[in-house]
Amino acid sequence: MTAKVITPRKFYTKEQFERDLVRFAEYLRNIGVKSGDRVLLKGKTSYSFSVALFSLIHLDTSIILVDHQQTSKKTDEMLSRTNVRWKLLGNSDGKDPKNNHTFFYEECIQQAEDLPNPTQSFTFANWKERRDAVILWSSGSTGEPKGIVKSGRSIWDNIEKTRMAMGYRHDDVLMPLLPFSHYYGLSILLIWWQQQCSLVIPQYHMLNQVVNLILKKGVTVIDAAPSTYYSLLDLMQKKPEMVEQMHRVRMWCVGGAPLSKHLIDQFYQTFGRFLLDGYGLTEVGNVAVANLKNPRACGNPLKGVDVQIMDDNEEEVSTFQTGGIWVRSHGLMEGYLDSNGIIVPPKSKWYDTGDLGFFDSDGNLHVIGRKHAVHRMGYTLYPASLERKIEECGCSVKVIALDEERKGCFLHFFIEDQETRSTRFWKKQIYPLLFSYERPNEIWIIKNFPLNHNGKVDLVKLREMAVNKRKSSYFTANDDRREVQYVIPHSKLD
Protein backbone atom coordinates (compact mmCIF):
# COMPACT_ATOMS: atom_id res chain seq x y z
CA MET A 1 0.00 0.00 0.00
CA THR A 2 1.38 3.41 -1.01
CA ALA A 3 1.62 5.81 1.93
CA LYS A 4 -0.59 8.88 1.52
CA VAL A 5 -1.57 12.06 3.29
CA ILE A 6 -5.33 12.50 2.95
CA THR A 7 -7.20 15.75 3.55
CA PRO A 8 -10.93 16.49 3.08
CA ARG A 9 -10.20 17.95 -0.37
CA LYS A 10 -7.38 15.86 -1.86
CA PHE A 11 -4.61 13.40 -1.13
CA TYR A 12 -0.83 13.53 -1.49
CA THR A 13 1.65 10.73 -1.84
CA LYS A 14 4.49 10.57 0.66
CA GLU A 15 6.82 11.62 -2.16
CA GLN A 16 4.69 14.70 -2.86
CA PHE A 17 4.69 15.58 0.84
CA GLU A 18 8.47 15.26 1.02
CA ARG A 19 8.90 17.35 -2.12
CA ASP A 20 6.66 20.09 -0.70
CA LEU A 21 8.46 20.23 2.64
CA VAL A 22 11.97 20.26 1.18
CA ARG A 23 10.96 22.96 -1.28
CA PHE A 24 9.44 25.04 1.51
CA ALA A 25 12.61 24.53 3.54
CA GLU A 26 14.57 25.99 0.63
CA TYR A 27 12.17 28.95 0.56
CA LEU A 28 12.78 29.53 4.27
CA ARG A 29 16.54 29.21 3.80
CA ASN A 30 16.38 31.85 1.06
CA ILE A 31 14.72 34.37 3.41
CA GLY A 32 17.36 33.78 6.06
CA VAL A 33 16.16 30.95 8.31
CA LYS A 34 19.13 28.84 9.35
CA SER A 35 20.13 25.99 11.64
CA GLY A 36 19.70 26.83 15.31
CA ASP A 37 17.19 29.67 14.81
CA ARG A 38 14.21 29.62 17.12
CA VAL A 39 11.04 29.65 15.03
CA LEU A 40 7.47 30.01 16.27
CA LEU A 41 4.95 27.77 14.48
CA LYS A 42 1.31 28.56 15.19
CA GLY A 43 -1.64 27.28 13.22
CA LYS A 44 -4.47 24.79 12.91
CA THR A 45 -3.91 21.09 12.31
CA SER A 46 -3.65 20.81 8.52
CA TYR A 47 -1.54 19.57 5.63
CA SER A 48 0.25 22.92 5.37
CA PHE A 49 1.02 22.94 9.11
CA SER A 50 2.59 19.50 8.72
CA VAL A 51 4.67 20.69 5.76
CA ALA A 52 5.87 23.71 7.75
CA LEU A 53 6.75 21.57 10.79
CA PHE A 54 8.78 19.04 8.82
CA SER A 55 10.49 21.85 6.90
CA LEU A 56 11.70 23.34 10.18
CA ILE A 57 12.93 19.91 11.28
CA HIS A 58 14.81 19.58 7.97
CA LEU A 59 16.47 22.96 8.58
CA ASP A 60 17.53 21.91 12.11
CA THR A 61 15.74 24.78 13.83
CA SER A 62 14.45 25.06 17.38
CA ILE A 63 10.67 24.87 16.93
CA ILE A 64 8.30 26.65 19.32
CA LEU A 65 4.81 25.17 19.00
CA VAL A 66 1.87 27.30 20.11
CA ASP A 67 -1.81 26.38 20.03
CA HIS A 68 -3.63 28.19 17.23
CA GLN A 69 -6.37 29.32 19.63
CA GLN A 70 -3.88 31.15 21.80
CA THR A 71 -4.43 34.91 21.68
CA SER A 72 -1.73 37.11 20.16
CA LYS A 73 -1.24 38.86 23.49
CA LYS A 74 -0.79 35.59 25.37
CA THR A 75 1.50 34.27 22.66
CA ASP A 76 3.71 37.35 22.92
CA GLU A 77 3.89 36.91 26.70
CA MET A 78 5.01 33.31 26.27
CA LEU A 79 7.49 34.14 23.54
CA SER A 80 9.18 36.87 25.57
CA ARG A 81 11.07 34.01 27.21
CA THR A 82 12.10 32.14 24.08
CA ASN A 83 14.29 34.47 21.97
CA VAL A 84 12.21 33.87 18.86
CA ARG A 85 13.78 34.98 15.59
CA TRP A 86 10.99 34.00 13.17
CA LYS A 87 7.22 33.58 13.30
CA LEU A 88 5.34 31.23 10.97
CA LEU A 89 1.58 31.71 11.29
CA GLY A 90 -1.27 29.84 9.66
CA ASN A 91 -3.18 32.95 8.69
CA SER A 92 -3.50 36.62 9.49
CA ASP A 93 -5.79 37.46 12.38
CA GLY A 94 -5.20 41.19 12.04
CA LYS A 95 -3.11 41.22 15.20
CA ASP A 96 0.17 39.81 13.90
CA PRO A 97 1.34 42.20 11.18
CA LYS A 98 3.52 40.76 8.48
CA ASN A 99 7.09 41.99 8.80
CA ASN A 100 10.59 40.85 7.91
CA HIS A 101 10.46 38.05 10.46
CA THR A 102 6.74 37.13 10.43
CA PHE A 103 5.30 35.03 7.61
CA PHE A 104 2.06 33.22 6.85
CA TYR A 105 3.13 29.73 5.92
CA GLU A 106 0.11 28.83 3.79
CA GLU A 107 0.91 31.70 1.42
CA CYS A 108 4.63 30.91 1.48
CA ILE A 109 4.11 27.23 0.70
CA GLN A 110 2.16 28.26 -2.40
CA GLN A 111 4.93 30.64 -3.42
CA ALA A 112 7.51 27.89 -2.90
CA GLU A 113 5.82 25.85 -5.64
CA ASP A 114 7.58 28.11 -8.16
CA LEU A 115 10.97 26.88 -6.97
CA PRO A 116 12.73 24.08 -8.89
CA ASN A 117 12.10 20.53 -7.74
CA PRO A 118 14.47 19.78 -4.85
CA THR A 119 17.46 17.52 -5.37
CA GLN A 120 18.11 16.73 -1.70
CA SER A 121 16.09 14.42 0.53
CA PHE A 122 14.44 15.22 3.81
CA THR A 123 16.53 14.46 6.89
CA PHE A 124 15.97 14.26 10.65
CA ALA A 125 19.68 13.71 11.33
CA ASN A 126 20.79 17.09 12.69
CA TRP A 127 17.52 17.97 14.40
CA LYS A 128 17.54 14.70 16.34
CA GLU A 129 20.78 15.79 18.01
CA ARG A 130 19.48 19.25 18.93
CA ARG A 131 19.01 19.91 22.65
CA ASP A 132 16.24 22.50 22.12
CA ALA A 133 14.57 20.78 19.17
CA VAL A 134 11.05 21.64 20.34
CA ILE A 135 9.62 23.97 22.96
CA LEU A 136 6.08 23.03 23.92
CA TRP A 137 3.77 24.44 26.55
CA SER A 138 1.98 22.74 29.39
CA SER A 139 -1.80 22.78 28.97
CA GLY A 140 -2.39 25.43 31.63
CA SER A 141 -5.39 23.41 32.88
CA THR A 142 -4.26 23.98 36.46
CA GLY A 143 -2.35 27.27 36.13
CA GLU A 144 0.03 29.30 33.97
CA PRO A 145 1.52 27.34 31.00
CA LYS A 146 5.19 26.39 31.32
CA GLY A 147 7.71 26.32 28.48
CA ILE A 148 9.02 22.74 28.20
CA VAL A 149 12.25 22.17 26.25
CA LYS A 150 12.63 18.78 24.54
CA SER A 151 15.63 17.37 22.69
CA GLY A 152 15.19 15.81 19.29
CA ARG A 153 16.67 12.52 20.49
CA SER A 154 14.29 12.25 23.46
CA ILE A 155 11.28 12.80 21.19
CA TRP A 156 12.44 10.47 18.42
CA ASP A 157 13.33 7.57 20.74
CA ASN A 158 10.14 7.97 22.79
CA ILE A 159 8.01 7.92 19.64
CA GLU A 160 9.81 4.86 18.31
CA LYS A 161 9.20 2.91 21.53
CA THR A 162 5.54 4.00 21.50
CA ARG A 163 5.15 2.84 17.90
CA MET A 164 6.59 -0.58 18.68
CA ALA A 165 4.43 -1.03 21.78
CA MET A 166 1.21 -0.14 19.92
CA GLY A 167 1.82 -2.55 17.05
CA TYR A 168 1.12 -0.23 14.12
CA ARG A 169 1.15 -1.77 10.63
CA HIS A 170 2.34 -0.45 7.28
CA ASP A 171 -1.21 -0.71 5.91
CA ASP A 172 -2.68 1.36 8.75
CA VAL A 173 -4.53 4.59 8.05
CA LEU A 174 -4.07 6.93 11.02
CA MET A 175 -6.51 9.70 11.91
CA PRO A 176 -5.44 11.91 14.82
CA LEU A 177 -8.29 14.15 16.00
CA LEU A 178 -5.79 16.30 17.82
CA PRO A 179 -3.87 19.57 17.60
CA PHE A 180 -0.37 18.96 16.22
CA SER A 181 0.92 21.77 18.44
CA HIS A 182 0.73 19.55 21.55
CA TYR A 183 2.82 16.48 22.37
CA TYR A 184 0.07 13.93 21.78
CA GLY A 185 -0.72 15.22 18.28
CA LEU A 186 2.97 15.75 17.48
CA SER A 187 3.75 12.19 18.52
CA ILE A 188 1.13 10.72 16.15
CA LEU A 189 2.48 12.82 13.29
CA LEU A 190 6.00 11.51 13.91
CA ILE A 191 4.72 7.94 14.36
CA TRP A 192 3.16 8.25 10.91
CA TRP A 193 6.51 9.25 9.44
CA GLN A 194 8.38 6.42 11.18
CA GLN A 195 5.76 3.81 10.28
CA GLN A 196 5.46 4.91 6.61
CA CYS A 197 1.71 4.31 6.59
CA SER A 198 -1.13 6.63 5.55
CA LEU A 199 -2.42 9.66 7.43
CA VAL A 200 -5.81 11.41 7.34
CA ILE A 201 -5.85 15.05 8.47
CA PRO A 202 -9.46 16.20 8.98
CA GLN A 203 -10.90 19.34 10.47
CA TYR A 204 -11.24 17.34 13.65
CA HIS A 205 -13.90 19.54 15.30
CA MET A 206 -16.28 18.82 12.42
CA LEU A 207 -17.51 15.37 13.44
CA ASN A 208 -19.74 14.77 10.43
CA GLN A 209 -16.71 15.29 8.20
CA VAL A 210 -14.63 13.05 10.48
CA VAL A 211 -17.14 10.19 10.26
CA ASN A 212 -17.40 10.59 6.49
CA LEU A 213 -13.62 10.31 6.13
CA ILE A 214 -13.50 7.28 8.45
CA LEU A 215 -15.95 5.50 6.17
CA LYS A 216 -14.55 6.59 2.79
CA LYS A 217 -10.80 6.45 3.47
CA GLY A 218 -10.61 3.18 5.39
CA VAL A 219 -9.31 4.64 8.65
CA THR A 220 -7.89 1.93 10.95
CA VAL A 221 -6.48 3.89 13.92
CA ILE A 222 -8.03 6.92 15.66
CA ASP A 223 -6.50 9.04 18.42
CA ALA A 224 -8.55 11.61 20.31
CA ALA A 225 -9.16 13.21 23.69
CA PRO A 226 -12.03 11.93 25.89
CA SER A 227 -14.12 15.02 25.07
CA THR A 228 -14.05 14.09 21.36
CA TYR A 229 -15.24 10.56 22.09
CA TYR A 230 -18.17 11.91 24.11
CA SER A 231 -19.16 14.03 21.10
CA LEU A 232 -18.76 11.02 18.79
CA LEU A 233 -21.03 8.93 21.01
CA ASP A 234 -23.64 11.70 20.96
CA LEU A 235 -23.51 11.67 17.17
CA MET A 236 -23.85 7.86 17.05
CA GLN A 237 -27.04 8.09 19.11
CA LYS A 238 -28.49 10.17 16.29
CA LYS A 239 -26.99 8.01 13.52
CA PRO A 240 -26.76 4.46 14.95
CA GLU A 241 -26.53 2.93 11.47
CA MET A 242 -23.01 4.33 11.13
CA VAL A 243 -21.59 2.29 14.01
CA GLU A 244 -21.39 -0.93 12.02
CA GLN A 245 -19.93 0.92 9.02
CA MET A 246 -16.89 1.89 11.08
CA HIS A 247 -15.81 -1.72 11.64
CA ARG A 248 -12.45 -1.19 9.88
CA VAL A 249 -11.17 0.93 12.76
CA ARG A 250 -9.08 -1.59 14.70
CA MET A 251 -7.66 0.75 17.37
CA TRP A 252 -9.57 3.52 19.11
CA CYS A 253 -6.92 5.31 21.16
CA VAL A 254 -7.43 7.97 23.81
CA GLY A 255 -5.21 10.22 25.87
CA GLY A 256 -4.57 13.73 27.04
CA ALA A 257 -6.83 13.49 30.10
CA PRO A 258 -7.90 10.83 32.61
CA LEU A 259 -10.34 8.32 31.13
CA SER A 260 -13.55 7.79 33.11
CA LYS A 261 -15.22 4.42 33.65
CA HIS A 262 -18.43 5.98 32.36
CA LEU A 263 -16.85 6.73 28.97
CA ILE A 264 -15.16 3.30 28.80
CA ASP A 265 -18.48 1.53 29.39
CA GLN A 266 -20.51 3.78 27.10
CA PHE A 267 -18.00 3.38 24.25
CA TYR A 268 -17.89 -0.41 24.61
CA GLN A 269 -21.68 -0.64 24.66
CA THR A 270 -21.85 1.39 21.44
CA PHE A 271 -18.91 0.04 19.41
CA GLY A 272 -18.10 -3.27 21.08
CA ARG A 273 -14.46 -2.14 21.32
CA PHE A 274 -12.17 -1.05 24.12
CA LEU A 275 -10.82 2.46 24.21
CA LEU A 276 -7.04 2.05 24.35
CA ASP A 277 -5.80 4.44 26.99
CA GLY A 278 -2.31 5.83 27.33
CA TYR A 279 -0.43 7.90 29.86
CA GLY A 280 2.19 10.52 29.26
CA LEU A 281 3.25 14.07 29.95
CA THR A 282 5.02 16.59 27.76
CA GLU A 283 7.82 16.66 30.34
CA VAL A 284 8.63 12.92 30.03
CA GLY A 285 6.92 11.85 26.82
CA ASN A 286 4.72 8.77 26.53
CA VAL A 287 4.99 6.57 29.61
CA ALA A 288 2.59 3.62 29.20
CA VAL A 289 0.12 2.48 26.54
CA ALA A 290 -2.66 -0.06 26.32
CA ASN A 291 -2.80 -2.05 23.10
CA LEU A 292 -4.93 -4.72 21.45
CA LYS A 293 -3.08 -7.52 23.26
CA ASN A 294 -3.42 -5.77 26.61
CA PRO A 295 -6.26 -3.21 26.64
CA ARG A 296 -6.44 -2.90 30.42
CA ALA A 297 -6.01 0.54 32.05
CA CYS A 298 -2.97 2.36 30.56
CA GLY A 299 -1.13 -0.89 29.88
CA ASN A 300 2.49 -1.57 30.81
CA PRO A 301 5.22 1.09 30.82
CA LEU A 302 7.16 1.44 27.57
CA LYS A 303 10.45 -0.36 27.17
CA GLY A 304 13.17 1.64 28.90
CA VAL A 305 10.68 3.67 30.97
CA ASP A 306 10.70 3.08 34.72
CA VAL A 307 7.65 3.94 36.83
CA GLN A 308 7.37 3.87 40.60
CA ILE A 309 4.34 4.51 42.81
CA MET A 310 5.46 6.42 45.91
CA ASP A 311 3.83 7.47 49.16
CA ASP A 312 4.15 10.95 50.66
CA ASN A 313 7.48 9.94 52.21
CA GLU A 314 8.78 8.97 48.75
CA GLU A 315 8.76 5.29 49.68
CA GLU A 316 7.61 2.81 47.02
CA VAL A 317 4.21 1.26 47.74
CA SER A 318 2.89 -2.22 46.98
CA THR A 319 0.65 -3.45 44.15
CA PHE A 320 -2.88 -1.98 44.13
CA GLN A 321 -1.84 0.71 46.60
CA THR A 322 -2.42 4.27 45.39
CA GLY A 323 0.39 6.79 45.46
CA GLY A 324 2.21 9.42 43.46
CA ILE A 325 3.50 8.45 40.00
CA TRP A 326 7.24 8.96 39.47
CA VAL A 327 8.85 8.37 36.06
CA ARG A 328 12.42 7.84 34.85
CA SER A 329 12.51 7.98 31.06
CA HIS A 330 14.64 8.50 27.98
CA GLY A 331 11.93 11.03 27.06
CA LEU A 332 12.69 13.39 29.95
CA MET A 333 12.74 17.07 29.05
CA GLU A 334 15.88 19.18 29.02
CA GLY A 335 14.11 21.50 31.45
CA TYR A 336 11.67 24.36 31.87
CA LEU A 337 12.30 27.85 30.54
CA ASP A 338 12.69 30.47 33.23
CA SER A 339 11.55 34.10 32.86
CA ASN A 340 14.84 34.95 31.10
CA GLY A 341 14.60 32.12 28.59
CA ILE A 342 17.28 30.03 30.31
CA ILE A 343 16.75 26.27 30.45
CA VAL A 344 16.49 25.09 34.06
CA PRO A 345 17.29 21.34 34.03
CA PRO A 346 15.43 18.82 36.21
CA LYS A 347 17.00 18.22 39.61
CA SER A 348 16.72 14.45 39.24
CA LYS A 349 16.33 11.78 36.57
CA TRP A 350 13.18 10.73 38.42
CA TYR A 351 10.29 13.04 37.60
CA ASP A 352 7.39 13.56 40.01
CA THR A 353 4.38 13.75 37.69
CA GLY A 354 2.02 15.14 40.33
CA ASP A 355 -0.46 12.40 39.39
CA LEU A 356 -1.97 9.60 41.46
CA GLY A 357 -2.08 6.00 40.34
CA PHE A 358 -1.36 2.36 41.10
CA PHE A 359 -0.14 -0.86 39.49
CA ASP A 360 -2.30 -3.97 39.29
CA SER A 361 -0.95 -7.52 39.55
CA ASP A 362 -0.25 -7.65 35.80
CA GLY A 363 1.89 -4.52 35.88
CA ASN A 364 -0.74 -2.30 34.25
CA LEU A 365 -0.63 1.34 35.26
CA HIS A 366 -3.92 2.82 36.48
CA VAL A 367 -3.95 6.62 36.51
CA ILE A 368 -6.46 8.31 38.82
CA GLY A 369 -5.66 11.96 38.18
CA ARG A 370 -3.87 14.92 39.73
CA LYS A 371 -2.57 14.50 43.27
CA HIS A 372 -3.42 17.83 44.96
CA ALA A 373 -4.01 16.59 48.50
CA VAL A 374 -6.33 18.72 50.61
CA HIS A 375 -7.15 18.54 54.31
CA ARG A 376 -10.71 18.54 55.58
CA MET A 377 -12.19 17.77 59.01
CA GLY A 378 -8.93 16.11 60.04
CA TYR A 379 -8.73 13.89 56.95
CA THR A 380 -6.44 14.02 53.92
CA LEU A 381 -8.43 13.87 50.66
CA TYR A 382 -7.48 13.67 47.00
CA PRO A 383 -10.03 15.31 44.65
CA ALA A 384 -9.05 12.92 41.82
CA SER A 385 -9.87 9.91 44.03
CA LEU A 386 -13.25 11.43 44.89
CA GLU A 387 -13.95 11.90 41.18
CA ARG A 388 -13.24 8.22 40.50
CA LYS A 389 -15.54 7.16 43.35
CA ILE A 390 -18.41 9.24 41.99
CA GLU A 391 -17.97 7.87 38.46
CA GLU A 392 -19.49 4.63 39.80
CA CYS A 393 -22.92 6.26 39.50
CA GLY A 394 -22.42 6.98 35.82
CA CYS A 395 -21.56 10.66 35.72
CA SER A 396 -18.53 12.83 35.00
CA VAL A 397 -17.51 15.09 37.87
CA LYS A 398 -14.71 17.49 38.73
CA VAL A 399 -13.93 18.39 42.33
CA ILE A 400 -12.57 21.82 43.17
CA ALA A 401 -11.32 22.42 46.72
CA LEU A 402 -11.10 25.95 48.09
CA ASP A 403 -9.32 26.80 51.32
CA GLU A 404 -11.55 27.57 54.29
CA GLU A 405 -10.09 28.55 57.66
CA ARG A 406 -12.33 26.50 59.97
CA LYS A 407 -12.96 23.32 58.00
CA GLY A 408 -9.73 23.23 56.00
CA CYS A 409 -11.47 23.41 52.63
CA PHE A 410 -14.82 23.71 50.87
CA LEU A 411 -15.56 21.06 48.25
CA HIS A 412 -17.29 22.13 45.04
CA PHE A 413 -18.59 19.23 42.91
CA PHE A 414 -19.08 20.11 39.22
CA ILE A 415 -21.31 17.48 37.61
CA GLU A 416 -21.65 17.27 33.84
CA ASP A 417 -25.27 16.44 33.12
CA GLN A 418 -26.99 17.05 29.78
CA GLU A 419 -30.38 16.84 31.52
CA THR A 420 -29.39 19.28 34.32
CA ARG A 421 -31.12 17.14 36.92
CA SER A 422 -31.53 18.49 40.44
CA THR A 423 -29.19 18.45 43.41
CA ARG A 424 -31.63 16.13 45.16
CA PHE A 425 -31.28 13.60 42.34
CA TRP A 426 -27.49 13.69 42.38
CA LYS A 427 -27.25 13.56 46.17
CA LYS A 428 -29.15 10.27 46.08
CA GLN A 429 -26.63 8.95 43.55
CA ILE A 430 -23.35 10.12 45.08
CA TYR A 431 -23.88 10.26 48.85
CA PRO A 432 -23.91 6.45 49.34
CA LEU A 433 -20.47 6.35 47.68
CA LEU A 434 -18.86 8.90 50.00
CA PHE A 435 -17.95 9.22 53.66
CA SER A 436 -19.50 12.21 55.42
CA TYR A 437 -16.21 14.13 55.32
CA GLU A 438 -15.98 13.58 51.54
CA ARG A 439 -19.39 15.06 50.71
CA PRO A 440 -19.65 18.40 48.89
CA ASN A 441 -20.48 21.77 50.32
CA GLU A 442 -21.78 22.89 46.95
CA ILE A 443 -22.92 21.13 43.79
CA TRP A 444 -22.83 22.64 40.32
CA ILE A 445 -24.79 21.17 37.40
CA ILE A 446 -23.23 21.85 33.99
CA LYS A 447 -24.39 20.64 30.61
CA ASN A 448 -20.83 20.53 29.25
CA PHE A 449 -17.53 21.09 31.02
CA PRO A 450 -15.52 24.04 29.70
CA LEU A 451 -12.49 22.81 27.75
CA ASN A 452 -9.11 24.36 27.12
CA HIS A 453 -7.27 24.42 23.79
CA ASN A 454 -6.25 20.75 23.76
CA GLY A 455 -9.52 19.26 24.91
CA LYS A 456 -8.86 18.97 28.63
CA VAL A 457 -11.38 20.17 31.20
CA ASP A 458 -10.45 23.75 32.04
CA LEU A 459 -9.92 23.52 35.80
CA VAL A 460 -8.82 27.14 35.98
CA LYS A 461 -12.22 28.26 34.71
CA LEU A 462 -14.03 25.94 37.12
CA ARG A 463 -12.00 27.30 40.02
CA GLU A 464 -12.77 30.87 38.95
CA MET A 465 -16.46 30.02 38.84
CA ALA A 466 -16.31 28.50 42.33
CA VAL A 467 -14.56 31.58 43.73
CA ASN A 468 -16.97 33.99 42.03
CA LYS A 469 -20.04 31.77 42.23
CA ARG A 470 -22.70 34.43 42.74
CA LYS A 471 -21.32 36.50 39.87
CA SER A 472 -21.01 33.56 37.49
CA SER A 473 -24.32 31.77 37.89
CA TYR A 474 -27.82 31.74 39.19
CA PHE A 475 -28.69 29.31 41.98
CA THR A 476 -31.22 27.84 44.35
CA ALA A 477 -30.23 27.15 47.93
CA ASN A 478 -31.29 24.53 50.45
CA ASP A 479 -30.50 26.45 53.63
CA ASP A 480 -31.18 23.72 56.17
CA ARG A 481 -28.71 21.31 54.51
CA ARG A 482 -26.22 24.11 53.69
CA GLU A 483 -25.83 22.85 50.14
CA VAL A 484 -26.23 24.86 46.99
CA GLN A 485 -27.08 23.81 43.44
CA TYR A 486 -25.73 26.04 40.67
CA VAL A 487 -27.31 25.56 37.27
CA ILE A 488 -24.95 27.23 34.85
CA PRO A 489 -26.12 28.72 31.54
CA HIS A 490 -23.91 27.46 28.73
CA SER A 491 -23.16 31.03 27.64
CA LYS A 492 -21.34 31.54 30.95
CA LEU A 493 -18.84 28.86 29.93
CA ASP A 494 -17.89 30.33 26.54
mmCIF file with all atom_site columns, C-alpha atoms in Angstrom, residues 11 49 84 121 138 199 262 327 366 380 408 432 466 476:
data_model
loop_
_atom_site.group_PDB
_atom_site.id
_atom_site.type_symbol
_atom_site.label_atom_id
_atom_site.label_alt_id
_atom_site.label_comp_id
_atom_site.label_asym_id
_atom_site.label_entity_id
_atom_site.label_seq_id
_atom_site.pdbx_PDB_ins_code
_atom_site.Cartn_x
_atom_site.Cartn_y
_atom_site.Cartn_z
_atom_site.occupancy
_atom_site.B_iso_or_equiv
_atom_site.pdbx_formal_charge
_atom_site.auth_seq_id
_atom_site.auth_comp_id
_atom_site.auth_asym_id
_atom_site.auth_atom_id
_atom_site.pdbx_PDB_model_num
ATOM 1  C CA . PHE A 1 11  ? -4.605  13.399 -1.132 1.00 0.00 ? 11  PHE A CA 1
ATOM 2  C CA . PHE A 1 49  ? 1.016   22.944 9.112  1.00 0.00 ? 49  PHE A CA 1
ATOM 3  C CA . VAL A 1 84  ? 12.208  33.867 18.859 1.00 0.00 ? 84  VAL A CA 1
ATOM 4  C CA . SER A 1 121 ? 16.090  14.418 0.531  1.00 0.00 ? 121 SER A CA 1
ATOM 5  C CA . SER A 1 138 ? 1.982   22.742 29.388 1.00 0.00 ? 138 SER A CA 1
ATOM 6  C CA . LEU A 1 199 ? -2.424  9.662  7.427  1.00 0.00 ? 199 LEU A CA 1
ATOM 7  C CA . HIS A 1 262 ? -18.434 5.984  32.360 1.00 0.00 ? 262 HIS A CA 1
ATOM 8  C CA . VAL A 1 327 ? 8.855   8.374  36.063 1.00 0.00 ? 327 VAL A CA 1
ATOM 9  C CA . HIS A 1 366 ? -3.919  2.824  36.481 1.00 0.00 ? 366 HIS A CA 1
ATOM 10 C CA . THR A 1 380 ? -6.435  14.024 53.918 1.00 0.00 ? 380 THR A CA 1
ATOM 11 C CA . GLY A 1 408 ? -9.732  23.234 56.000 1.00 0.00 ? 408 GLY A CA 1
ATOM 12 C CA . PRO A 1 432 ? -23.909 6.451  49.341 1.00 0.00 ? 432 PRO A CA 1
ATOM 13 C CA . ALA A 1 466 ? -16.305 28.504 42.328 1.00 0.00 ? 466 ALA A CA 1
ATOM 14 C CA . THR A 1 476 ? -31.216 27.840 44.351 1.00 0.00 ? 476 THR A CA 1
#
